């Protein structure tokens, strides 16, 4: 079988990659380091793809590793991944987003109703080809995000997002991004826009596809990821609205299963 992943990414000498973040998801694409990862869990759903050799996963502390060209890992599910010297693409999706809710239903219907779900091999290879084609082709952040979100939609069965048009929601987003280094509440933003909190909550989910609080959290994560490598983790944490670097790290581990300091190695 012909691999869809470039030859230079299929052997040793790896341990590099790229991260792309948007409100509701993260793409981590690259080539694995020299050992399997530890058991961990995170709140985001995870779609993972590779090619030759396929990624290996095991649930919890189970001894047996199983290979998957593509799989879906439910939210908060303990697992370990072996991507050593392998190309891989991990997509993390907020379970409260429209795509996340759909993927959550797919996970509930999958293998064992609560374990790692094996995805269709042909569709998985097509997803790997799209993602690696964007990365190796030098796509910018917008191009990587577009490829990642297209792959998520294919498996979630959701329609492409429409362009945000409601001026009240656009104004709310501008306020959030301007005040990420502060406390941002639905009540305060609604008051400034002369809306009731319940009305803004409804508009936000309808337009953005995420609850207000989830959107704020993803914007904080985005700010951290975009700033990694530019200054100290403490300064980055404070600028993104976290109490300190430890709070930021705990949030990353809870949402994505890894510490933000790992991003400095890419």
Short mmCIF file of C-alpha atoms in Angstrom, two decimals:
data_model
loop_
_atom_site.label_atom_id
_atom_site.label_comp_id
_atom_site.label_asym_id
_atom_site.label_seq_id
_atom_site.Cartn_x
_atom_site.Cartn_y
_atom_site.Cartn_z
CA UNK A 1 0.00 0.00 0.00
CA UNK A 2 1.35 3.42 -0.91
CA UNK A 3 1.82 5.76 2.03
CA UNK A 4 0.14 9.16 1.85
CA UNK A 5 2.72 10.66 4.22
CA UNK A 6 5.99 12.02 2.74
CA UNK A 7 9.00 9.71 3.05
CA UNK A 8 11.06 12.24 5.00
CA UNK A 9 8.49 12.06 7.81
CA UNK A 10 8.30 8.28 8.08
CA UNK A 11 11.56 7.48 9.79
CA UNK A 12 13.84 8.42 12.68
CA UNK A 13 15.21 11.88 13.18
CA UNK A 14 11.79 13.22 14.05
CA UNK A 15 10.33 14.94 17.08
CA UNK A 16 9.18 18.10 15.32
CA UNK A 17 5.95 19.54 14.07
CA UNK A 18 3.50 22.42 14.20
CA UNK A 19 0.47 23.48 16.23
CA UNK A 20 -2.56 25.37 14.96
CA UNK A 21 -5.37 26.55 17.26
CA UNK A 22 -8.82 28.03 16.70
CA UNK A 23 -11.81 28.54 18.98
CA UNK A 24 -12.93 24.99 19.65
CA UNK A 25 -9.98 22.98 18.45
CA UNK A 26 -6.27 22.35 18.03
CA UNK A 27 -4.23 20.60 15.36
CA UNK A 28 -0.92 19.08 16.44
CA UNK A 29 0.87 17.65 13.40
CA UNK A 30 4.39 16.32 13.15
CA UNK A 31 6.66 13.36 13.62
CA UNK A 32 6.99 11.61 16.95
CA UNK A 33 9.94 11.56 19.31
CA UNK A 34 11.78 8.46 20.55
CA UNK A 35 9.35 6.94 23.04
CA UNK A 36 5.71 6.24 23.73
CA UNK A 37 3.75 8.70 25.81
CA UNK A 38 2.42 8.22 29.32
CA UNK A 39 -1.18 7.43 30.21
CA UNK A 40 -3.23 10.61 30.36
CA UNK A 41 -6.74 11.95 29.81
CA UNK A 42 -8.08 15.27 28.58
CA UNK A 43 -11.45 16.93 28.18
CA UNK A 44 -11.20 17.50 24.43
CA UNK A 45 -12.19 14.72 22.06
CA UNK A 46 -9.26 13.51 19.97
CA UNK A 47 -9.05 12.43 16.34
CA UNK A 48 -5.68 10.86 15.47
CA UNK A 49 -4.28 9.87 12.08
CA UNK A 50 -1.09 8.39 10.74
CA UNK A 51 -0.15 6.08 7.92
CA UNK A 52 2.87 3.81 7.77
CA UNK A 53 3.58 2.82 10.47
CA UNK A 54 0.21 3.36 12.09
CA UNK A 55 -0.14 4.94 15.50
CA UNK A 56 -0.51 2.63 18.48
CA UNK A 57 -2.78 3.27 21.46
CA UNK A 58 -3.67 1.48 24.65
CA UNK A 59 -6.46 2.28 27.10
CA UNK A 60 -5.45 3.12 30.66
CA UNK A 61 -2.72 0.88 32.01
CA UNK A 62 -3.52 -2.02 29.67
CA UNK A 63 -0.45 -3.87 28.45
CA UNK A 64 -1.57 -4.42 24.86
CA UNK A 65 -0.97 -1.76 22.22
CA UNK A 66 -3.31 -1.63 19.20
CA UNK A 67 -2.50 0.08 15.90
CA UNK A 68 -4.92 2.49 14.24
CA UNK A 69 -4.53 4.39 10.96
CA UNK A 70 -7.27 6.60 12.38
CA UNK A 71 -9.17 6.67 15.65
CA UNK A 72 -11.46 8.73 17.86
CA UNK A 73 -10.80 9.01 21.59
CA UNK A 74 -13.73 10.11 23.78
CA UNK A 75 -13.48 13.03 26.17
CA UNK A 76 -11.88 12.31 29.55
CA UNK A 77 -10.78 8.82 28.47
CA UNK A 78 -7.46 7.60 29.91
CA UNK A 79 -5.10 6.38 27.19
CA UNK A 80 -1.49 6.31 26.02
CA UNK A 81 -0.17 6.91 22.51
CA UNK A 82 2.93 5.52 20.82
CA UNK A 83 3.94 7.90 18.04
CA UNK A 84 7.65 7.16 18.35
CA UNK A 85 9.37 7.79 15.01
CA UNK A 86 5.95 8.00 13.37
CA UNK A 87 4.19 10.78 11.52
CA UNK A 88 0.97 11.72 13.23
CA UNK A 89 -1.77 14.29 13.35
CA UNK A 90 -3.84 14.85 16.48
CA UNK A 91 -6.99 16.94 16.34
CA UNK A 92 -8.48 18.08 19.65
CA UNK A 93 -12.15 19.14 19.58
CA UNK A 94 -14.16 20.83 22.32
CA UNK A 95 -16.96 18.40 23.31
CA UNK A 96 -19.39 21.32 23.69
CA UNK A 97 -18.94 22.53 20.11
CA UNK A 98 -21.32 21.44 17.35
CA UNK A 99 -18.63 19.12 15.92
CA UNK A 100 -17.77 17.87 19.40
CA UNK A 101 -21.35 16.92 20.18
CA UNK A 102 -21.56 14.96 16.94
CA UNK A 103 -18.22 13.23 17.56
CA UNK A 104 -19.36 12.46 21.11
CA UNK A 105 -22.36 10.59 19.71
CA UNK A 106 -20.05 8.71 17.34
CA UNK A 107 -17.81 7.77 20.27
CA UNK A 108 -20.80 6.56 22.30
CA UNK A 109 -21.84 4.30 19.43
CA UNK A 110 -18.31 3.02 18.77
CA UNK A 111 -16.19 0.16 20.07
CA UNK A 112 -17.25 -0.84 23.54
CA UNK A 113 -19.47 2.28 23.68
CA UNK A 114 -16.76 4.03 25.73
CA UNK A 115 -13.33 3.10 24.36
CA UNK A 116 -11.07 4.06 21.48
CA UNK A 117 -13.07 4.00 18.24
CA UNK A 118 -11.43 2.68 15.08
CA UNK A 119 -12.27 4.89 12.09
CA UNK A 120 -12.68 3.77 8.51
CA UNK A 121 -9.22 3.05 7.07
CA UNK A 122 -9.81 4.68 3.68
CA UNK A 123 -11.31 7.81 5.22
CA UNK A 124 -8.46 7.94 7.73
CA UNK A 125 -5.82 7.77 5.01
CA UNK A 126 -7.60 10.50 3.08
CA UNK A 127 -7.59 12.63 6.23
CA UNK A 128 -3.86 12.03 6.74
CA UNK A 129 -3.18 12.97 3.14
CA UNK A 130 -5.13 16.22 3.46
CA UNK A 131 -3.47 17.21 6.73
CA UNK A 132 0.07 16.30 5.69
CA UNK A 133 -0.42 17.83 2.28
CA UNK A 134 -1.23 21.14 3.96
CA UNK A 135 1.72 20.97 6.35
CA UNK A 136 4.39 19.76 3.93
CA UNK A 137 3.05 22.18 1.33
CA UNK A 138 3.90 25.06 3.65
CA UNK A 139 0.34 26.11 4.40
CA UNK A 140 -0.01 29.07 6.74
CA UNK A 141 -2.13 28.99 9.90
CA UNK A 142 -5.32 29.66 7.94
CA UNK A 143 -4.52 26.82 5.54
CA UNK A 144 -3.75 24.37 8.35
CA UNK A 145 -6.90 25.38 10.19
CA UNK A 146 -8.97 24.92 7.04
CA UNK A 147 -7.60 21.42 6.45
CA UNK A 148 -8.06 20.46 10.10
CA UNK A 149 -11.63 21.69 10.29
CA UNK A 150 -12.49 19.97 7.02
CA UNK A 151 -11.26 16.66 8.44
CA UNK A 152 -13.27 17.20 11.63
CA UNK A 153 -16.41 17.95 9.60
CA UNK A 154 -15.96 14.79 7.54
CA UNK A 155 -16.11 12.59 10.61
CA UNK A 156 -18.58 14.72 12.57
CA UNK A 157 -20.95 15.03 9.61
CA UNK A 158 -21.47 18.75 10.21
CA UNK A 159 -21.82 21.55 7.71
CA UNK A 160 -19.08 24.15 7.16
CA UNK A 161 -19.40 27.07 9.57
CA UNK A 162 -21.07 30.17 8.23
CA UNK A 163 -19.35 33.53 8.37
CA UNK A 164 -20.17 35.44 11.54
CA UNK A 165 -22.52 38.28 10.68
CA UNK A 166 -24.44 39.32 13.79
CA UNK A 167 -22.87 42.63 14.88
CA UNK A 168 -23.70 41.92 18.52
CA UNK A 169 -21.72 38.68 18.48
CA UNK A 170 -18.85 40.30 16.59
CA UNK A 171 -18.78 43.06 19.20
CA UNK A 172 -18.79 40.48 22.01
CA UNK A 173 -15.84 38.66 20.44
CA UNK A 174 -13.92 41.92 20.11
CA UNK A 175 -14.53 42.70 23.79
CA UNK A 176 -13.40 39.20 24.83
CA UNK A 177 -10.18 39.38 22.85
CA UNK A 178 -9.44 42.87 24.12
CA UNK A 179 -9.81 41.78 27.75
CA UNK A 180 -8.29 38.31 27.86
CA UNK A 181 -5.80 39.42 30.50
CA UNK A 182 -8.75 40.20 32.79
CA UNK A 183 -11.81 38.42 34.11
CA UNK A 184 -14.33 38.13 31.26
CA UNK A 185 -17.93 37.32 32.17
CA UNK A 186 -21.05 36.84 30.09
CA UNK A 187 -22.95 39.24 32.37
CA UNK A 188 -20.43 42.07 31.94
CA UNK A 189 -20.21 41.70 28.17
CA UNK A 190 -23.99 41.47 27.83
CA UNK A 191 -24.40 44.65 29.89
CA UNK A 192 -22.04 46.59 27.63
CA UNK A 193 -23.94 45.43 24.56
CA UNK A 194 -27.32 46.24 26.14
CA UNK A 195 -28.42 42.61 25.99
CA UNK A 196 -29.68 40.24 28.63
CA UNK A 197 -27.21 37.48 29.57
CA UNK A 198 -29.66 34.84 28.36
CA UNK A 199 -30.00 36.54 24.96
CA UNK A 200 -26.25 36.84 24.50
CA UNK A 201 -25.79 33.22 25.58
CA UNK A 202 -28.27 32.09 22.93
CA UNK A 203 -26.81 34.29 20.20
CA UNK A 204 -23.30 33.10 20.97
CA UNK A 205 -24.08 29.41 20.64
CA UNK A 206 -26.18 30.03 17.53
CA UNK A 207 -23.51 32.09 15.75
CA UNK A 208 -20.21 30.72 17.06
CA UNK A 209 -21.14 27.09 17.78
CA UNK A 210 -19.60 27.26 21.26
CA UNK A 211 -20.92 28.38 24.64
CA UNK A 212 -19.58 31.74 25.82
CA UNK A 213 -17.35 30.28 28.56
CA UNK A 214 -15.87 27.68 26.22
CA UNK A 215 -15.09 30.35 23.65
CA UNK A 216 -13.26 32.45 26.25
CA UNK A 217 -11.21 29.44 27.34
CA UNK A 218 -10.21 28.59 23.77
CA UNK A 219 -9.24 32.20 23.14
CA UNK A 220 -6.97 32.02 26.19
CA UNK A 221 -5.42 28.79 24.91
CA UNK A 222 -4.97 30.35 21.49
CA UNK A 223 -3.16 33.34 22.96
CA UNK A 224 -0.79 31.06 24.87
CA UNK A 225 -0.01 28.85 21.87
CA UNK A 226 0.62 31.85 19.62
CA UNK A 227 2.92 33.44 22.21
CA UNK A 228 4.99 30.37 23.15
CA UNK A 229 8.66 31.10 22.59
CA UNK A 230 8.29 34.87 22.69
CA UNK A 231 8.65 35.40 26.45
CA UNK A 232 8.44 33.61 29.80
CA UNK A 233 5.57 31.24 30.57
CA UNK A 234 4.58 33.43 33.52
CA UNK A 235 4.20 36.53 31.33
CA UNK A 236 2.32 34.54 28.71
CA UNK A 237 0.00 33.10 31.37
CA UNK A 238 -0.86 36.52 32.79
CA UNK A 239 -1.44 38.03 29.34
CA UNK A 240 -3.88 35.21 28.56
CA UNK A 241 -5.84 35.69 31.78
CA UNK A 242 -4.48 32.81 33.85
CA UNK A 243 -3.61 33.38 37.50
CA UNK A 244 -0.06 32.14 36.96
CA UNK A 245 1.97 29.63 34.93
CA UNK A 246 0.83 26.74 37.13
CA UNK A 247 -2.84 27.59 36.49
CA UNK A 248 -2.14 27.76 32.77
CA UNK A 249 -0.38 24.39 32.80
CA UNK A 250 -3.21 22.72 34.75
CA UNK A 251 -5.74 24.06 32.24
CA UNK A 252 -3.73 22.79 29.28
CA UNK A 253 -3.39 19.34 30.82
CA UNK A 254 -7.10 19.21 31.60
CA UNK A 255 -8.16 20.31 28.13
CA UNK A 256 -5.47 18.85 25.86
CA UNK A 257 -3.43 16.38 27.88
CA UNK A 258 -0.07 18.13 27.57
CA UNK A 259 1.79 21.03 29.16
CA UNK A 260 2.27 24.26 27.16
CA UNK A 261 6.03 23.99 27.77
CA UNK A 262 6.08 21.07 25.30
CA UNK A 263 5.26 23.52 22.52
CA UNK A 264 8.70 25.09 22.91
CA UNK A 265 10.19 21.85 21.53
CA UNK A 266 8.43 22.09 18.15
#
